[in-house]
Amino acid sequence: MSYDFTKTIDRRGTYCTQWDFTQDRFGRAGVLPFSISDTDFEAPAEVVERLVAVVQKGQFGYSRWNHSDFKLPIAGWFERRYGVGVRPAWIAYSPSVMYSASVYVRLVTPKGGRVLALSPMYDSFPGCIEGNGRELVASRLIETPAGPHSYEIDWEDLAAKAPSCQALLLCNPHNPCGRLWTSSELTQLMELAARHGLHVISDEIHADIVRPGLAFHSALEYLDVWPHISVVSSSSKTFNTAALGGSYIIEPESSLYEAFLQRTRHADYLNSPAICGMYATMEAYTSCDYYADGLAALTASNMDRLAGFLNERWPQVTMRPAEATYLAWMNVTGLGVSDDALQEALVNVGVGIMRGDTYGEGGEGHLRMCIGCPPSKLELGLAAMDRAFASLA
Ligand SMILES: Cc1ncc(COP(=O)(O)O)c(C=O)c1O
C-alpha cells in the first residue's frame, strides 16, 4: 500500500479547526493555515475502509475497549516501531491524550502540588496543570544554535527546581522545538526523577515523526532506572484521526492503572470508547506502517525545503530541521521586529503561522509552522512568508 503525500485535499467546509476557523487564531478568515498540529492528509485507506464497514453496520451502542483486539496492536506498534516491550495489561483506552495527562496530574500530585515541564511547551500543558489547581514549574530549555541539538536541557535549573515538585510532564519528542530526547538525556531525566520522587508522565504522541537516521526512545525503556513512569499517547497525530476520538495510556503500575480506570469510569463516566477512534487505532497500528514511514520521510523533506528557503532568502531567520514532529520552529529575532508586527505582516499576506509566545517562556521571537502538508502547500506558504518578511525589511 502507499499514500501519495503530494496529493492536496480540500479540508474546508468540514468544521476543520485548522482551515475553517482561522478567524479565531489569526483574526482573519481564509488565511492559508500552518497552525494546529494535524496534517493535510487523508487517513490511510485501510483505516477509512475499516471505518466505512463499521459505520455501515449502523450499530453504535455502548462498546468496550478492554480486549486484546485493541491492546495487541498497540503493544505490537511499540515493539515493532520502537523496540519496547509493553504488556497488554498496562494498556488502557482514554478519550484523549490531554484528558489522560490531566487525570495523571490529579492522580500523582496533591492539590496545590507542583509539576515540572520544559519550556517553551505545548500550549495545553499549562492548562492541564494549573486548571487542576497545581503549580506549573517551567524549566527553560537552552537554545543552542551551534551545538549538536537545537535546544539543550538546563540541567542545573532542572536540578534546582525538581526537589519542590512531585511530577514531570515530559513531551517526548518535544513540541514545539522538535527535540528528540536522546537515550542519555532520558536516562538523566529518569535519574533526576528517581532522586526527587517525581512521577514521570511522558506524552509520546509525536513519536512516529522522526527524521530518518534518528531513533525515538520511549520513556518506558527506563523503567529499570525509575519505575514511576506513565505514557500517554495516541495514533491520531500520525494518522490524522484526532476528530474520531480515542487514545491510550500505558501504565505499568497496577495500582495506578486501577486508579486511572476508577477515575474515568466512576468519576468522569467515560465508559464507552469512541468506537471509530478505537477501530482506527487498531487498523492503523496493524497495517499502516508504510503510512507512518511515508509521513516521516515527507516531513523531513519539507523541513529541508523550509531550511533551504530560509538559508537562501532569509538567513537572519534561523531554523534547525526538527529532529521529530512535523512542526518547524524558527527563531525570527534576526528580523528585528516585534512578534505583533510579524504576525500582522504574515496575516496581511494571507498566511497563518503560530507565534512562538503561544508556547510560553522562551517561545517569544519564534514561529511554529506545521508542515505536515503536501509540498505544494508548503511552497505557497514560503512565497507568502517571503512577501511578509520583505514587507518588514
Ligand atoms: C504534545 C501533544 N500532546 C497532546 C496533543 C493533543 O492530543 P489529544 O487531542 O489526544 O488530547 C497534542 C496536539 O497537538 C500535542 O502536540
Coordinates of N, CA, C and O and ligand atoms in Angstrom, one line a residue, residues 36-38 94-100 122-125 170-175 203-206 232-234 236-237 242 246-247 327 368, ligand 1:
I36 N -2.4 24.5 13.7 CA -2.7 23.4 14.7 C -1.9 22.2 14.2 O -1.7 22.0 13.0
S37 N -1.5 21.4 15.2 CA -0.7 20.2 14.8 C -1.6 19.0 14.4 O -1.8 18.1 15.1
D38 N -2.1 19.1 13.1 CA -2.6 18.0 12.4 C -2.2 18.1 11.0 O -1.6 19.1 10.6
S94 N -8.2 5.8 26.5 CA -8.6 7.0 27.1 C -9.1 7.9 26.0 O -8.7 7.8 24.9
P95 N -10.1 8.8 26.3 CA -10.7 9.6 25.2 C -9.7 10.5 24.5 O -9.8 10.7 23.3
S96 N -8.7 11.1 25.2 CA -7.7 11.9 24.5 C -6.4 12.0 25.3 O -6.4 11.7 26.6
V97 N -5.4 12.3 24.7 CA -4.1 12.4 25.4 C -4.1 13.4 26.5 O -3.6 13.2 27.6
M98 N -4.7 14.6 26.2 CA -4.6 15.6 27.2 C -5.6 15.3 28.4 O -5.4 15.7 29.5
Y99 N -6.7 14.6 28.1 CA -7.5 14.1 29.2 C -6.7 13.2 30.1 O -6.7 13.3 31.3
S100 N -5.9 12.3 29.5 CA -5.1 11.3 30.3 C -4.1 12.1 31.1 O -3.9 11.9 32.3
Y122 N 4.1 22.8 24.8 CA 2.8 22.6 24.1 C 1.8 23.4 24.9 O 1.7 23.3 26.1
D123 N 1.0 24.2 24.2 CA 0.2 25.2 24.9 C -1.0 24.6 25.7 O -1.6 25.4 26.5
S124 N -1.2 23.3 25.7 CA -2.2 22.7 26.5 C -1.6 22.3 27.9 O -2.4 22.0 28.8
F125 N -0.3 22.2 28.0 CA 0.3 21.8 29.2 C 0.0 22.7 30.4 O -0.4 22.2 31.5
L170 N 6.5 15.4 30.7 CA 7.5 15.4 29.6 C 6.9 15.3 28.3 O 5.9 14.5 28.1
C171 N 7.3 16.0 27.3 CA 6.8 15.9 25.9 C 8.0 15.2 25.1 O 9.0 15.8 24.9
N172 N 7.7 14.0 24.8 CA 8.8 13.2 24.2 C 8.3 12.5 22.9 O 7.6 11.5 23.0
P173 N 8.7 13.0 21.8 CA 9.5 14.2 21.5 C 8.8 15.5 21.8 O 7.6 15.5 22.0
H174 N 9.6 16.6 21.8 CA 9.2 17.8 22.4 C 8.5 18.7 21.3 O 9.1 19.1 20.3
N175 N 7.3 19.1 21.6 CA 6.5 20.1 20.9 C 6.6 21.4 21.8 O 6.3 21.3 22.9
D203 N 4.4 12.2 27.4 CA 3.4 12.4 26.3 C 4.2 12.0 25.0 O 5.1 12.8 24.6
E204 N 3.9 10.9 24.4 CA 4.6 10.4 23.3 C 3.8 10.4 22.0 O 4.1 9.7 21.0
I205 N 2.9 11.4 21.9 CA 2.0 11.4 20.7 C 2.8 11.7 19.4 O 2.3 11.4 18.3
H206 N 4.0 12.4 19.5 CA 4.7 12.7 18.3 C 5.8 11.7 17.9 O 6.7 12.0 17.1
V232 N 1.4 8.5 27.9 CA 0.1 8.9 27.3 C 0.3 9.2 25.8 O 1.3 9.8 25.5
S233 N -0.5 8.5 25.0 CA -0.2 8.7 23.6 C -1.5 8.3 22.7 O -2.5 8.0 23.3
S234 N -1.3 8.4 21.4 CA -2.4 8.2 20.5 C -1.9 8.0 19.1 O -0.8 8.5 18.8
S236 N -3.5 9.2 16.7 CA -4.2 10.3 16.0 C -3.3 11.3 15.3 O -3.6 11.9 14.2
K237 N -2.1 11.6 15.9 CA -1.2 12.6 15.3 C -0.6 12.1 14.0 O -0.5 12.8 13.0
A242 N -7.6 12.7 14.8 CA -7.9 13.3 16.1 C -9.5 13.5 16.3 O -9.9 13.3 17.4
G246 N -10.4 9.1 20.9 CA -9.7 7.9 21.3 C -8.2 8.1 21.4 O -7.6 8.8 20.6
S247 N -7.6 7.5 22.4 CA -6.1 7.5 22.7 C -5.9 6.3 23.6 O -6.8 5.5 23.9
L327 N 6.5 19.8 13.1 CA 6.4 21.2 13.5 C 7.7 21.9 13.4 O 8.7 21.6 14.1
R368 N 6.1 28.9 15.1 CA 5.9 27.4 14.9 C 5.1 27.2 13.7 O 3.9 27.6 13.6
Ligands
LIG1 C1 2.3 17.1 22.7 C2 0.9 17.0 22.4 N1 0.1 16.3 23.2 C3 -1.2 16.1 23.0 C4 -1.8 16.6 22.0 C5 -3.3 16.5 21.8 O1 -3.7 15.2 21.9 P1 -5.3 14.9 22.2 O2 -6.1 15.7 21.2 O3 -5.4 13.5 22.1 O4 -5.6 15.5 23.6 C6 -1.1 17.4 21.0 C7 -1.7 18.0 19.9 O5 -1.2 19.0 19.3 C8 0.3 17.6 21.3 O6 1.1 18.3 20.4

